[in-house]
Amino acid sequence: MSQNEFNQELVRKSIENQTLNLCTNIFHQLGRIHNLKIQNQQQFAQQIIQGYKLFRLTNNREQNNSIKGSYKCIDQKKKSIQKFYIYQKQLLVKNLNYLKQSSKANDVKKVILKYSNEDHIHLILQLMNQNQNNANNFNNKGKKPNSDFQILGSGDFYNDSDCQNSEYYIKKDNSLYKMNRFREELQDYDSAIQKNPENADLYFGKAIALFNMNRFVEALEYYDSAIQKNPENADYYKCKAIALFKMNRFVEALEYFNSAIQKNPENADYYKCKAIALRSINRFVEALIYFDSAIQKNPENADYYKGKAIALRSINRFEEALQYYDLAIQINPENADYYNGKAITLFKMNRYEEALMYYDSAIQKNPENADYYNGKAIALRSINRFEEALIYFDSAIQKNPENAEYYNGKGISLLQINRFEEALQYYDSAIQQNPEEADYYNYKAITLEKMNRFEEALEYYDSAIQKNPENAEYFNCKAIALFKMNRFEEALEYYDSAIQKNSENADYYNGKAIALRSINRFEEALIYFDSAIQKNPENAEYYNGKGISLLQINRFEEALQYYDSAIQQNPEEADYYNYKAITLEKMNRFEEALEYYDSAIQKNPENAEYFNCKAIALFKMNRFEEALEYYDSAIQKNSENADYYNGKAIALRSINRFEEALEYYDSAIQKNSENADYYNGKAIALRSINRFEEALEYYDSAIQKNSENADFYYGKANLLQKMNRFEEALEYYDSAIQKNPEKDDFYYGKANLLQKMNRFEEALEYYDSAIQKNSEIAEYYKCKAIALRSINRFEEALYYHDTAIKQNPEDADYYYCKAIALAKMNRFEEALEYYDSAIQKNPEDADCYYSKAIAICKMNRFEEALEYFDSAIQKNPENADYYNGKAIALRSINRFEEALEYYDSAIQKNPEKANYYHGKAIALRSINRFDAALENNDFAIQKNTENADYYKCKAIALTQMNRFEEALVYYDSAIHSNPNNADLYYGKATALYLLNRFEEALVYFDSAIQKNPENADFYYGKGILLYVLNRFEEALVYFDSAIQKNPENASYQNGKVIALQKINRFEKAQKIFDLDIQKNTKNQEYLNSKVTTETTFCEIQQQQLFQVSNYESIGPNNDGSI
């Protein structure tokens, strides 16, 4: 029960029982006679007579005691009586037309006229005028809102009373307040009680005066005295009940309402008052019973129907409530409150248009009541008619500029249309009008939060909490603000406070669950989602929230169940279908995911995010063209969301439409220039079309926008590596690792680069770090194996290849890489098995056939190798290397013309590859087409001026053409390009020998031996030269060195035999020669002539000396690529 309700009720009782007030009530009762039976009319007539007699007695007492405020002179009496009669006549004409039809109407008029000429009747007029002047003041007192709109129809003790003209008594009450008559009244009552201590009405009157002064305890004493003096007066019990209720002593109050009813069970008003009391303490069902009793006692009183309607509305029995409002309106169609009450009920039923009609009716009936404008404004706001709502809030403020609620209501509307600054002004006005109302601080905080002025928002939340520390919602709102500021731990504290204040509000548990989820405390989050669901199992949001948490910890099946529960609770909410689709997508159940995305779109075709999510799913399914369509739809729905442009850019990049992708990256950046990801994406696109310098700029922009994102440093490091700026790349890999030392990719990237720089030991360390961070990635083991292979740690390499295969036994690449390692170890048979496994896992990979062909070539099984080269070409006819490989194999079996055809095919596929021209030159030289060979040598050198082999190859051709001086020039170029290649010094030595520049030749033979002391040919060549120079003893030393390096080569033994013969050591020569024949039948020609002549020897050895290896190196690179 509100302050207004009790005050208004007490005012009415005060008027009935005190002298002057009793007179006023007489005229009020006239206004209600038409609602009573004939019997009641007679009773009221008697009350008029008795009341006025009491008035005269009391007035005489006041005259004798010279009470302040002596009355006007006798000459004014007649005028006062005339004014009173005119006013009463107007009242009767307007509100009491029933008198014309009443058989007792003339009797009532006689009662009035009988006393119209009495002395002091002007006092009645005086009181009526005072009431008229103050009616608006009392009626416009602010009422406490419920939620964000004002629950009109509070003040039920007043509004539900018998008073037809309620404003009359409201004005009188305020008038007495303003006249500060309470102290005088108390003195008067004390004097009267002293003179007449047995008069119960005097104690009763003083109790009312004390009540109006909020001196409730003293008021109760005087109510008790009144009851003691006259225990049969039901009104005394009723008014004491109201005072007890005001003191929150509800049980006692109900007992006194019962006593009043017991004393006078026919007074409908007592049942109504008890019903209001029960309703105020939420005992709605009992309240309905007493409203029914009141209606039964007096079915013509519209207020009782209204009171019951309010009770029904409070327990959400809206249809019944509407029926009772209709009955109230039927009985009294001129009372604006009934239309207003019905409007509120319709509002609660979300029947906003009908509610607006009834608000209009209320305003029409009473255009001065600001509450009705306020109610209509709230209804308009609820259907997003904000501009109209603002107009009606303005009208409410104009009607009653002292009511803070109206300013607050307008502030809320302005907030909803993002007119934040104006909203703040109206909240300030509300606070100015009522600085103790916590809600206003709370709403201002919400607005500041919307403006991202979080620190200020927190201050106002604190103010709201300070004003009302028991309101859980304020703690909840502050928790939400802290959550948005990523101050999660503090947010959790405030959620706890909200829960402590109101442990039954499921939203608070839900909010805390979301905060816990945000800091990855998923298990705790699930517990709070469960609590929310337990508190309110009908709220679909809680099931959806739990589903999201389960999704984040990869408990996909459970997540799907909770999404299904959310959908079951609210099948019209598109978000639930969307989240289920996301989960299905995570489970790679893409087709089902697409169906649920479609459902989300069907439920809400205006939500751009659903189109975006479906585009992402289609992208993951490599259905890029469809994905682009859905990105377009998302952009069309929301052209301001930069993410959609970014998503489309990524899709375009994936199908190599890089220029278009760049345009969409630019659009994304234009929409949101602070998002570093967009710059990073554009850098990737630029890198893909080899615009490296621009790409570096965009990587730098990304890093500038977000210097803590390690991925940006990693991307730039990869680009610098691609640009061969290795040292810089290493710095950015280090930065990436520093920013995020837990990301295995970064260690892997740096390891790859170190391997490329031949810093294998360091590379191995970083591969180990990558494996330590993520031991489930097979690729890391494979790459470490390749690094080990590069430094000839083959056995360890095989172990890591095996680990990679164990991690991912279905990936053909891992078998393929192990095959390469085995081939490098000359374990060709095993290598072939692993090539076969790779082919079995991936029969479409042409590289596997190609690499197997190379291994077979190394086993001199050239015909078989040709078959695998053909398979490689068949699988991928665009790869020039495969044609080159087959050309080499054909050349190795002296099928030179065919080899030339395949060299030409390789050159046609890739005319920029220098080694194809190099190979063709060798083939041409092999069939003595030296000029053509030289031409292709030139092409090779032109394509790659740094490769020493190409200069060497041309030098050999020139040597074979006896163009020795030119040959020397090209040997020098080769040595300049690769000064550590011993073969080049050996080649130059042979050319010098052929020019008879023997001493120089010896120097270059020595250089060759120094560069590679393990090559037997170099010792043998120098031995021949020393033999030619007749330096036989020295020649024998070098022949012995050659034999020591390679004891299986018969040529070296043969050279030694000839040298021994030259110095007449025939017996030893013969033994070596015989042993050599036994080991090697190639020297069978020596059997017919045990001694070979010097000339024959020199001719044979010269051919061997200058024979060069014409078989180019083919095969996979160290990293496993071709």
GROMACS .gro file of C-alpha atoms in nm, residues 329 335-344 358-359 361-362:
model
   15
  329ILE     CA    1  -1.632   0.148  -1.735
  335ASN     CA    2  -1.389   0.785  -1.491
  336ALA     CA    3  -1.062   0.818  -1.679
  337ASP     CA    4  -0.876   0.584  -1.439
  338TYR     CA    5  -1.068   0.283  -1.563
  339TYR     CA    6  -0.965   0.341  -1.922
  340ASN     CA    7  -0.611   0.397  -1.804
  341GLY     CA    8  -0.614   0.071  -1.606
  342LYS     CA    9  -0.741  -0.121  -1.905
  343ALA     CA   10  -0.471   0.040  -2.121
  344ILE     CA   11  -0.206  -0.081  -1.876
  358TYR     CA   12  -0.766   0.333  -2.416
  359TYR     CA   13  -0.491   0.576  -2.321
  361SER     CA   14  -0.989   0.760  -2.396
  362ALA     CA   15  -0.835   0.827  -2.054
   0.00000   0.00000   0.00000
